PDB file of C-alpha atoms in Angstrom:
ATOM      1  CA  MET O   5       4.813  13.822  -4.065  1.00  0.00           C
ATOM      2  CA  SER O   6       3.460  17.191  -6.112  1.00  0.00           C
ATOM      3  CA  GLU O   7       0.246  16.689  -6.820  1.00  0.00           C
ATOM      4  CA  THR O   8      -3.013  17.416  -3.764  1.00  0.00           C
ATOM      5  CA  ILE O   9      -5.006  14.909  -2.537  1.00  0.00           C
ATOM      6  CA  GLU O  10      -8.356  15.528  -0.057  1.00  0.00           C
ATOM      7  CA  ALA O  11      -7.769  14.028   3.272  1.00  0.00           C
ATOM      8  CA  ARG O  12      -9.883  11.513   2.960  1.00  0.00           C
ATOM      9  CA  ASP O  13      -8.544   9.684  -0.531  1.00  0.00           C
ATOM     10  CA  ARG O  14      -5.430   9.562   1.963  1.00  0.00           C
ATOM     11  CA  MET O  15      -6.373   6.601   3.922  1.00  0.00           C
ATOM     12  CA  ILE O  16      -6.962   3.827   2.419  1.00  0.00           C
ATOM     13  CA  VAL O  17      -9.586   0.374   4.106  1.00  0.00           C
ATOM     14  CA  ALA O  18      -7.628  -2.447   3.866  1.00  0.00           C
ATOM     15  CA  LEU O  19     -10.855  -5.124   2.463  1.00  0.00           C
ATOM     16  CA  ASP O  20      -9.494  -8.229   3.865  1.00  0.00           C
ATOM     17  CA  LEU O  21     -12.066 -10.068   4.445  1.00  0.00           C
ATOM     18  CA  PRO O  22     -13.140 -13.596   3.275  1.00  0.00           C
ATOM     19  CA  SER O  23     -15.353 -13.271   0.734  1.00  0.00           C
ATOM     20  CA  VAL O  24     -17.333 -10.501  -1.687  1.00  0.00           C
ATOM     21  CA  GLU O  25     -19.945 -10.181   0.107  1.00  0.00           C
ATOM     22  CA  ALA O  26     -18.557  -9.521   3.323  1.00  0.00           C
ATOM     23  CA  ALA O  27     -16.170  -6.825   1.478  1.00  0.00           C
ATOM     24  CA  GLU O  28     -19.385  -5.004  -0.210  1.00  0.00           C
ATOM     25  CA  ALA O  29     -21.174  -5.173   2.977  1.00  0.00           C
ATOM     26  CA  MET O  30     -18.534  -3.563   4.367  1.00  0.00           C
ATOM     27  CA  VAL O  31     -17.631  -0.822   1.374  1.00  0.00           C
ATOM     28  CA  ALA O  32     -21.866  -0.744   2.529  1.00  0.00           C
ATOM     29  CA  LYS O  33     -21.436  -0.002   6.131  1.00  0.00           C
ATOM     30  CA  LEU O  34     -18.143   2.653   5.630  1.00  0.00           C
ATOM     31  CA  GLY O  35     -20.386   4.716   2.979  1.00  0.00           C
ATOM     32  CA  ASP O  36     -19.236   8.036   1.731  1.00  0.00           C
ATOM     33  CA  SER O  37     -16.892   7.526   4.832  1.00  0.00           C
ATOM     34  CA  ALA O  38     -14.108   5.994   2.539  1.00  0.00           C
ATOM     35  CA  SER O  39     -13.835   6.480  -0.649  1.00  0.00           C
ATOM     36  CA  PHE O  40     -10.433   4.469  -1.474  1.00  0.00           C
ATOM     37  CA  TYR O  41     -10.221   0.512  -0.602  1.00  0.00           C
ATOM     38  CA  LYS O  42      -6.980  -2.554  -1.092  1.00  0.00           C
ATOM     39  CA  ILE O  43      -7.858  -5.444  -2.315  1.00  0.00           C
ATOM     40  CA  GLY O  44      -5.052  -8.005  -0.345  1.00  0.00           C
ATOM     41  CA  TYR O  45      -4.143 -12.276  -0.885  1.00  0.00           C
ATOM     42  CA  GLN O  46      -7.278 -13.148   0.839  1.00  0.00           C
ATOM     43  CA  LEU O  47     -10.487 -11.869  -0.480  1.00  0.00           C
ATOM     44  CA  ALA O  48      -8.524 -11.384  -4.810  1.00  0.00           C
ATOM     45  CA  TYR O  49      -8.531 -14.964  -4.340  1.00  0.00           C
ATOM     46  CA  ALA O  50     -12.512 -15.093  -2.705  1.00  0.00           C
ATOM     47  CA  GLY O  51     -13.195 -13.126  -6.583  1.00  0.00           C
ATOM     48  CA  GLY O  52     -12.442 -10.007  -5.177  1.00  0.00           C
ATOM     49  CA  LEU O  53     -10.734  -8.582  -8.189  1.00  0.00           C
ATOM     50  CA  SER O  54     -14.094  -8.635  -9.765  1.00  0.00           C
ATOM     51  CA  MET O  55     -15.563  -5.949  -6.949  1.00  0.00           C
ATOM     52  CA  VAL O  56     -12.115  -3.613  -8.573  1.00  0.00           C
ATOM     53  CA  GLY O  57     -13.959  -2.292 -11.419  1.00  0.00           C
ATOM     54  CA  ARG O  58     -18.053  -2.148  -9.410  1.00  0.00           C
ATOM     55  CA  LEU O  59     -15.849  -0.433  -7.224  1.00  0.00           C
ATOM     56  CA  ALA O  60     -14.209   2.358  -9.697  1.00  0.00           C
ATOM     57  CA  ASP O  61     -17.576   2.384 -11.340  1.00  0.00           C
ATOM     58  CA  ALA O  62     -18.742   3.738  -8.184  1.00  0.00           C
ATOM     59  CA  GLY O  63     -15.837   6.451  -8.128  1.00  0.00           C
ATOM     60  CA  LYS O  64     -14.111   4.650  -5.396  1.00  0.00           C
ATOM     61  CA  LYS O  65     -10.106   4.007  -5.828  1.00  0.00           C
ATOM     62  CA  VAL O  66      -8.638   1.180  -5.599  1.00  0.00           C
ATOM     63  CA  PHE O  67      -5.672  -0.214  -4.965  1.00  0.00           C
ATOM     64  CA  VAL O  68      -4.473  -4.274  -5.464  1.00  0.00           C
ATOM     65  CA  ASP O  69      -2.248  -5.103  -3.038  1.00  0.00           C
ATOM     66  CA  LEU O  70      -0.867  -8.366  -4.456  1.00  0.00           C
ATOM     67  CA  LYS O  71       3.117  -8.237  -4.648  1.00  0.00           C
ATOM     68  CA  LEU O  72       3.819  -9.585  -8.007  1.00  0.00           C
ATOM     69  CA  HIS O  73       7.170 -11.283  -8.027  1.00  0.00           C
ATOM     70  CA  ASP O  74       8.414 -13.476 -10.642  1.00  0.00           C
ATOM     71  CA  ILE O  75      10.134 -13.550 -13.984  1.00  0.00           C
ATOM     72  CA  GLY O  76       9.779 -10.219 -16.275  1.00  0.00           C
ATOM     73  CA  ASN O  77       7.495 -12.364 -18.680  1.00  0.00           C
ATOM     74  CA  THR O  78       5.380 -13.938 -16.293  1.00  0.00           C
ATOM     75  CA  VAL O  79       5.133  -9.900 -14.129  1.00  0.00           C
ATOM     76  CA  ALA O  80       4.190  -8.068 -17.371  1.00  0.00           C
ATOM     77  CA  ARG O  81       1.504 -10.708 -18.247  1.00  0.00           C
ATOM     78  CA  GLY O  82       0.395 -10.389 -15.080  1.00  0.00           C
ATOM     79  CA  VAL O  83       0.550  -6.378 -14.643  1.00  0.00           C
ATOM     80  CA  GLU O  84      -0.919  -6.501 -17.987  1.00  0.00           C
ATOM     81  CA  SER O  85      -4.000  -8.729 -17.567  1.00  0.00           C
ATOM     82  CA  LEU O  86      -4.628  -5.772 -14.261  1.00  0.00           C
ATOM     83  CA  SER O  87      -3.725  -3.069 -15.946  1.00  0.00           C
ATOM     84  CA  GLY O  88      -7.391  -2.951 -18.278  1.00  0.00           C
ATOM     85  CA  LEU O  89      -9.627  -3.771 -13.874  1.00  0.00           C
ATOM     86  CA  GLY O  90      -9.341  -0.270 -13.289  1.00  0.00           C
ATOM     87  CA  ALA O  91      -7.341  -0.606 -10.630  1.00  0.00           C
ATOM     88  CA  THR O  92      -5.475   2.600  -9.316  1.00  0.00           C
ATOM     89  CA  PHE O  93      -1.925   1.049  -7.795  1.00  0.00           C
ATOM     90  CA  LEU O  94      -0.669  -1.828  -8.212  1.00  0.00           C
ATOM     91  CA  THR O  95       2.356  -3.371  -5.746  1.00  0.00           C
ATOM     92  CA  VAL O  96       4.828  -5.186  -7.068  1.00  0.00           C
ATOM     93  CA  HIS O  97       8.352  -6.553  -4.508  1.00  0.00           C
ATOM     94  CA  ALA O  98      11.179  -3.849  -4.955  1.00  0.00           C
ATOM     95  CA  TYR O  99      13.164  -6.621  -6.820  1.00  0.00           C
ATOM     96  CA  PRO O 100      14.409  -4.439 -10.242  1.00  0.00           C
ATOM     97  CA  GLN O 101      13.809  -7.211 -12.660  1.00  0.00           C
ATOM     98  CA  THR O 102       9.835  -7.209 -11.357  1.00  0.00           C
ATOM     99  CA  MET O 103       9.699  -3.487 -10.968  1.00  0.00           C
ATOM    100  CA  LYS O 104      10.948  -2.859 -14.894  1.00  0.00           C
ATOM    101  CA  ALA O 105       9.031  -5.906 -15.788  1.00  0.00           C
ATOM    102  CA  ALA O 106       5.525  -3.834 -13.999  1.00  0.00           C
ATOM    103  CA  VAL O 107       6.545  -0.453 -15.198  1.00  0.00           C
ATOM    104  CA  GLU O 108       6.845  -1.448 -18.601  1.00  0.00           C
ATOM    105  CA  ALA O 109       4.004  -3.722 -18.567  1.00  0.00           C
ATOM    106  CA  ARG O 110       1.869  -1.895 -17.737  1.00  0.00           C
ATOM    107  CA  GLY O 111       2.033   1.050 -20.674  1.00  0.00           C
ATOM    108  CA  LYS O 112      -1.063   4.256 -21.236  1.00  0.00           C
ATOM    109  CA  SER O 113      -3.349   2.510 -18.524  1.00  0.00           C
ATOM    110  CA  GLY O 114      -2.873   4.474 -15.631  1.00  0.00           C
ATOM    111  CA  LEU O 115      -2.398   2.237 -13.469  1.00  0.00           C
ATOM    112  CA  LYS O 116       0.292   3.048 -11.329  1.00  0.00           C
ATOM    113  CA  ILE O 117       3.272   0.716  -9.816  1.00  0.00           C
ATOM    114  CA  LEU O 118       4.682   0.527  -6.058  1.00  0.00           C
ATOM    115  CA  ALA O 119       7.411  -1.197  -4.622  1.00  0.00           C
ATOM    116  CA  VAL O 120       7.408  -3.504  -1.509  1.00  0.00           C
ATOM    117  CA  THR O 121      10.579  -2.154   0.250  1.00  0.00           C
ATOM    118  CA  VAL O 122      10.543  -4.309   3.022  1.00  0.00           C
ATOM    119  CA  LEU O 123       7.260  -6.003   5.204  1.00  0.00           C
ATOM    120  CA  THR O 124       5.717  -4.098   7.843  1.00  0.00           C
ATOM    121  CA  SER O 125       5.960  -7.334   9.255  1.00  0.00           C
ATOM    122  CA  TYR O 126       9.665  -7.415   9.453  1.00  0.00           C
ATOM    123  CA  ASP O 127      12.614  -6.450  11.461  1.00  0.00           C
ATOM    124  CA  ALA O 128      16.874  -6.557  11.434  1.00  0.00           C
ATOM    125  CA  ALA O 129      16.281 -10.461  12.739  1.00  0.00           C
ATOM    126  CA  ASP O 130      13.453 -11.876  10.434  1.00  0.00           C
ATOM    127  CA  LEU O 131      15.726  -9.848   7.550  1.00  0.00           C
ATOM    128  CA  GLN O 132      19.034 -11.480   8.797  1.00  0.00           C
ATOM    129  CA  GLU O 133      16.266 -15.050   9.122  1.00  0.00           C
ATOM    130  CA  ALA O 134      15.639 -15.005   5.404  1.00  0.00           C
ATOM    131  CA  GLY O 135      19.354 -15.011   4.601  1.00  0.00           C
ATOM    132  CA  TYR O 136      19.707 -10.446   3.965  1.00  0.00           C
ATOM    133  CA  ARG O 137      22.804  -8.855   5.244  1.00  0.00           C
ATOM    134  CA  LEU O 138      21.792  -6.397   5.406  1.00  0.00           C
ATOM    135  CA  GLY O 139      19.304  -5.006   8.099  1.00  0.00           C
ATOM    136  CA  VAL O 140      15.783  -2.517   7.748  1.00  0.00           C
ATOM    137  CA  ARG O 141      17.006   0.487   6.875  1.00  0.00           C
ATOM    138  CA  GLU O 142      20.015  -0.138   4.413  1.00  0.00           C
ATOM    139  CA  LEU O 143      17.637  -2.550   2.256  1.00  0.00           C
ATOM    140  CA  VAL O 144      15.132  -0.280   2.381  1.00  0.00           C
ATOM    141  CA  GLU O 145      17.776   2.587   1.135  1.00  0.00           C
ATOM    142  CA  LEU O 146      18.793   0.034  -1.560  1.00  0.00           C
ATOM    143  CA  ARG O 147      15.829  -0.615  -2.863  1.00  0.00           C
ATOM    144  CA  ALA O 148      14.089   2.368  -2.785  1.00  0.00           C
ATOM    145  CA  ARG O 149      16.704   4.021  -4.524  1.00  0.00           C
ATOM    146  CA  GLN O 150      16.453   1.209  -8.043  1.00  0.00           C
ATOM    147  CA  ALA O 151      12.947   1.677  -7.924  1.00  0.00           C
ATOM    148  CA  GLN O 152      13.109   5.346  -8.007  1.00  0.00           C
ATOM    149  CA  ALA O 153      15.498   4.286 -10.837  1.00  0.00           C
ATOM    150  CA  ILE O 154      13.662   1.698 -12.874  1.00  0.00           C
ATOM    151  CA  GLY O 155      10.448   4.245 -12.288  1.00  0.00           C
ATOM    152  CA  VAL O 156       7.448   3.016 -10.381  1.00  0.00           C
ATOM    153  CA  ASP O 157       4.726   5.995  -8.414  1.00  0.00           C
ATOM    154  CA  GLY O 158       5.558   5.282  -5.242  1.00  0.00           C
ATOM    155  CA  LEU O 159       6.519   2.399  -2.349  1.00  0.00           C
ATOM    156  CA  VAL O 160       5.338   0.714   0.350  1.00  0.00           C
ATOM    157  CA  CYS O 161       7.837   1.276   3.057  1.00  0.00           C
ATOM    158  CA  SER O 162       6.480   0.935   7.718  1.00  0.00           C
ATOM    159  CA  PRO O 163       5.758   4.604   8.784  1.00  0.00           C
ATOM    160  CA  GLU O 164       9.181   4.416  10.412  1.00  0.00           C
ATOM    161  CA  GLU O 165      10.890   4.866   7.243  1.00  0.00           C
ATOM    162  CA  ALA O 166       8.435   7.205   5.485  1.00  0.00           C
ATOM    163  CA  ALA O 167      11.059  11.214   6.734  1.00  0.00           C
ATOM    164  CA  HIS O 168      13.889   9.098   5.788  1.00  0.00           C
ATOM    165  CA  LEU O 169      12.249   7.892   2.531  1.00  0.00           C
ATOM    166  CA  ARG O 170      10.720  11.214   1.598  1.00  0.00           C
ATOM    167  CA  GLY O 171      14.463  13.538   2.292  1.00  0.00           C
ATOM    168  CA  LEU O 172      16.377   9.854  -0.030  1.00  0.00           C
ATOM    169  CA  VAL O 173      13.830  10.441  -2.888  1.00  0.00           C
ATOM    170  CA  GLY O 174      12.228  13.726  -2.887  1.00  0.00           C
ATOM    171  CA  PRO O 175       8.620  14.474  -3.293  1.00  0.00           C
ATOM    172  CA  LYS O 176       7.573  13.456  -6.933  1.00  0.00           C
ATOM    173  CA  LEU O 177       7.520   9.597  -4.573  1.00  0.00           C
ATOM    174  CA  ALA O 178       3.837   8.679  -3.688  1.00  0.00           C
ATOM    175  CA  LEU O 179       4.900   6.201  -0.016  1.00  0.00           C
ATOM    176  CA  VAL O 180       2.291   4.400   1.497  1.00  0.00           C
ATOM    177  CA  THR O 181       1.873   3.646   4.133  1.00  0.00           C
ATOM    178  CA  PRO O 182       0.692  -0.468   6.095  1.00  0.00           C
ATOM    179  CA  GLY O 183       1.069  -0.762  10.438  1.00  0.00           C
ATOM    180  CA  ILE O 184      -0.613   2.720  10.783  1.00  0.00           C
ATOM    181  CA  ARG O 185      -2.851   2.089  14.161  1.00  0.00           C
ATOM    182  CA  PRO O 186      -4.877   5.266  15.987  1.00  0.00           C
ATOM    183  CA  ALA O 187      -4.152   5.679  19.977  1.00  0.00           C
ATOM    184  CA  GLY O 188      -4.402   2.554  21.767  1.00  0.00           C
ATOM    185  CA  ALA O 189      -5.347   0.261  18.966  1.00  0.00           C
ATOM    186  CA  ALA O 190      -3.174  -3.738  19.346  1.00  0.00           C
ATOM    187  CA  ALA O 191      -0.416  -3.885  16.926  1.00  0.00           C
ATOM    188  CA  GLY O 192      -1.478  -7.338  16.406  1.00  0.00           C
ATOM    189  CA  ASP O 193       1.488  -8.353  14.044  1.00  0.00           C
ATOM    190  CA  GLN O 194       2.881  -5.378  13.070  1.00  0.00           C
ATOM    191  CA  LYS O 195       6.094  -4.530  14.043  1.00  0.00           C
ATOM    192  CA  ARG O 196       6.665  -1.140  12.717  1.00  0.00           C
ATOM    193  CA  ILE O 197       3.721   0.985  13.360  1.00  0.00           C
ATOM    194  CA  MET O 198       2.724   4.883  13.707  1.00  0.00           C
ATOM    195  CA  THR O 199      -0.881   6.179  14.853  1.00  0.00           C
ATOM    196  CA  PRO O 200      -2.281   8.153  11.160  1.00  0.00           C
ATOM    197  CA  ALA O 201      -1.404  11.255  12.655  1.00  0.00           C
ATOM    198  CA  ARG O 202       2.704  11.141  13.630  1.00  0.00           C
ATOM    199  CA  ALA O 203       2.785   8.910   9.887  1.00  0.00           C
ATOM    200  CA  ILE O 204       0.934  11.559   7.645  1.00  0.00           C
ATOM    201  CA  LYS O 205       3.483  14.074   9.595  1.00  0.00           C
ATOM    202  CA  ALA O 206       6.550  12.031   8.789  1.00  0.00           C
ATOM    203  CA  GLY O 207       5.672  11.985   4.764  1.00  0.00           C
ATOM    204  CA  ALA O 208       3.675   9.715   4.476  1.00  0.00           C
ATOM    205  CA  ASP O 209       0.275  10.342   1.364  1.00  0.00           C
ATOM    206  CA  TYR O 210      -1.312   7.222   1.593  1.00  0.00           C
ATOM    207  CA  LEU O 211      -2.166   4.641   5.577  1.00  0.00           C
ATOM    208  CA  VAL O 212      -3.319   1.884   4.538  1.00  0.00           C
ATOM    209  CA  VAL O 213      -5.848   1.214   8.080  1.00  0.00           C
ATOM    210  CA  GLY O 214      -7.172  -2.347   7.756  1.00  0.00           C
ATOM    211  CA  ARG O 215      -8.770  -3.794  11.450  1.00  0.00           C
ATOM    212  CA  PRO O 216      -8.807  -0.968  13.710  1.00  0.00           C
ATOM    213  CA  ILE O 217     -11.166   0.050  10.544  1.00  0.00           C
ATOM    214  CA  VAL O 218     -13.092  -3.128  10.092  1.00  0.00           C
ATOM    215  CA  GLU O 219     -12.877  -5.013  13.445  1.00  0.00           C
ATOM    216  CA  ALA O 220     -14.409  -2.318  15.026  1.00  0.00           C
ATOM    217  CA  ALA O 221     -18.181  -2.028  16.478  1.00  0.00           C
ATOM    218  CA  ASP O 222     -18.650   1.008  14.080  1.00  0.00           C
ATOM    219  CA  PRO O 223     -16.594   1.202  11.295  1.00  0.00           C
ATOM    220  CA  LYS O 224     -17.954   3.776   9.922  1.00  0.00           C
ATOM    221  CA  ALA O 225     -17.315   5.979  12.857  1.00  0.00           C
ATOM    222  CA  ALA O 226     -14.323   4.935  13.213  1.00  0.00           C
ATOM    223  CA  ALA O 227     -13.028   5.316   9.058  1.00  0.00           C
ATOM    224  CA  CYS O 228     -14.505   9.043   9.783  1.00  0.00           C
ATOM    225  CA  ALA O 229     -11.677   9.454  13.302  1.00  0.00           C
ATOM    226  CA  ILE O 230      -9.059   8.328  10.775  1.00  0.00           C
ATOM    227  CA  ALA O 231      -9.773  10.347   8.117  1.00  0.00           C
ATOM    228  CA  ASP O 232     -10.189  13.734  10.519  1.00  0.00           C
ATOM    229  CA  GLU O 233      -7.335  12.823  12.526  1.00  0.00           C
ATOM    230  CA  ILE O 234      -5.500  13.102   8.070  1.00  0.00           C
ATOM    231  CA  ALA O 235      -7.583  16.095   8.183  1.00  0.00           C
ATOM    232  CA  THR O 236      -6.430  18.287  10.733  1.00  0.00           C
ATOM    233  CA  ALA O 237      -2.799  16.675  10.524  1.00  0.00           C
ATOM    234  CA  THR O 238      -2.647  17.861   7.015  1.00  0.00           C
ATOM    235  CA  ALA O 239      -4.398  21.180   7.587  1.00  0.00           C
TER     236      ALA O 239
END
């Protein structure tokens, strides 16, 4: 990206927790070790969208990860509703109609639209089983070019694709990478993963980290360690 991002702001902590109470307790535990949070399906459907404004008022940034995809009018109405909450990022799936509707509907709100290229839990076999004729790399490339042409603000991609995409779309689009695992951490259900330092060096702007922090015995220490690794990689 063309803007300078502080190292701490590059780490997005995924609040993949079952309740608002659990999420608020985690935010309290992390304190000033984290400045950016992701609210996805699990927390959003448990009332977590109510946290967006409170987190923003507390000086935090929020990534609403709902991966919207529907007919254009439905996506547009959803984006209009979400644009007033105070979030920084919102995800949509990288289908042209969906991206166009989202970009138009966010208006002047300041909400940045991120397009999900291919989920990091998918590999070539998964795409084939779902009926796609393209492999992961080809589909990611196609969707990245479409997203850039439509005017989205960034892409969600595997860290494995970050370097290639940075060369493909240039410096202006934000690259947000889930599938981040510190050295020695379990991969879980992710298939295309990378350590924080490697992902940053590959061209990622923001790293989404969930279980390695929220399931750690000491979440704040885990977050600080990852933030330090990011800082070293960007020095």
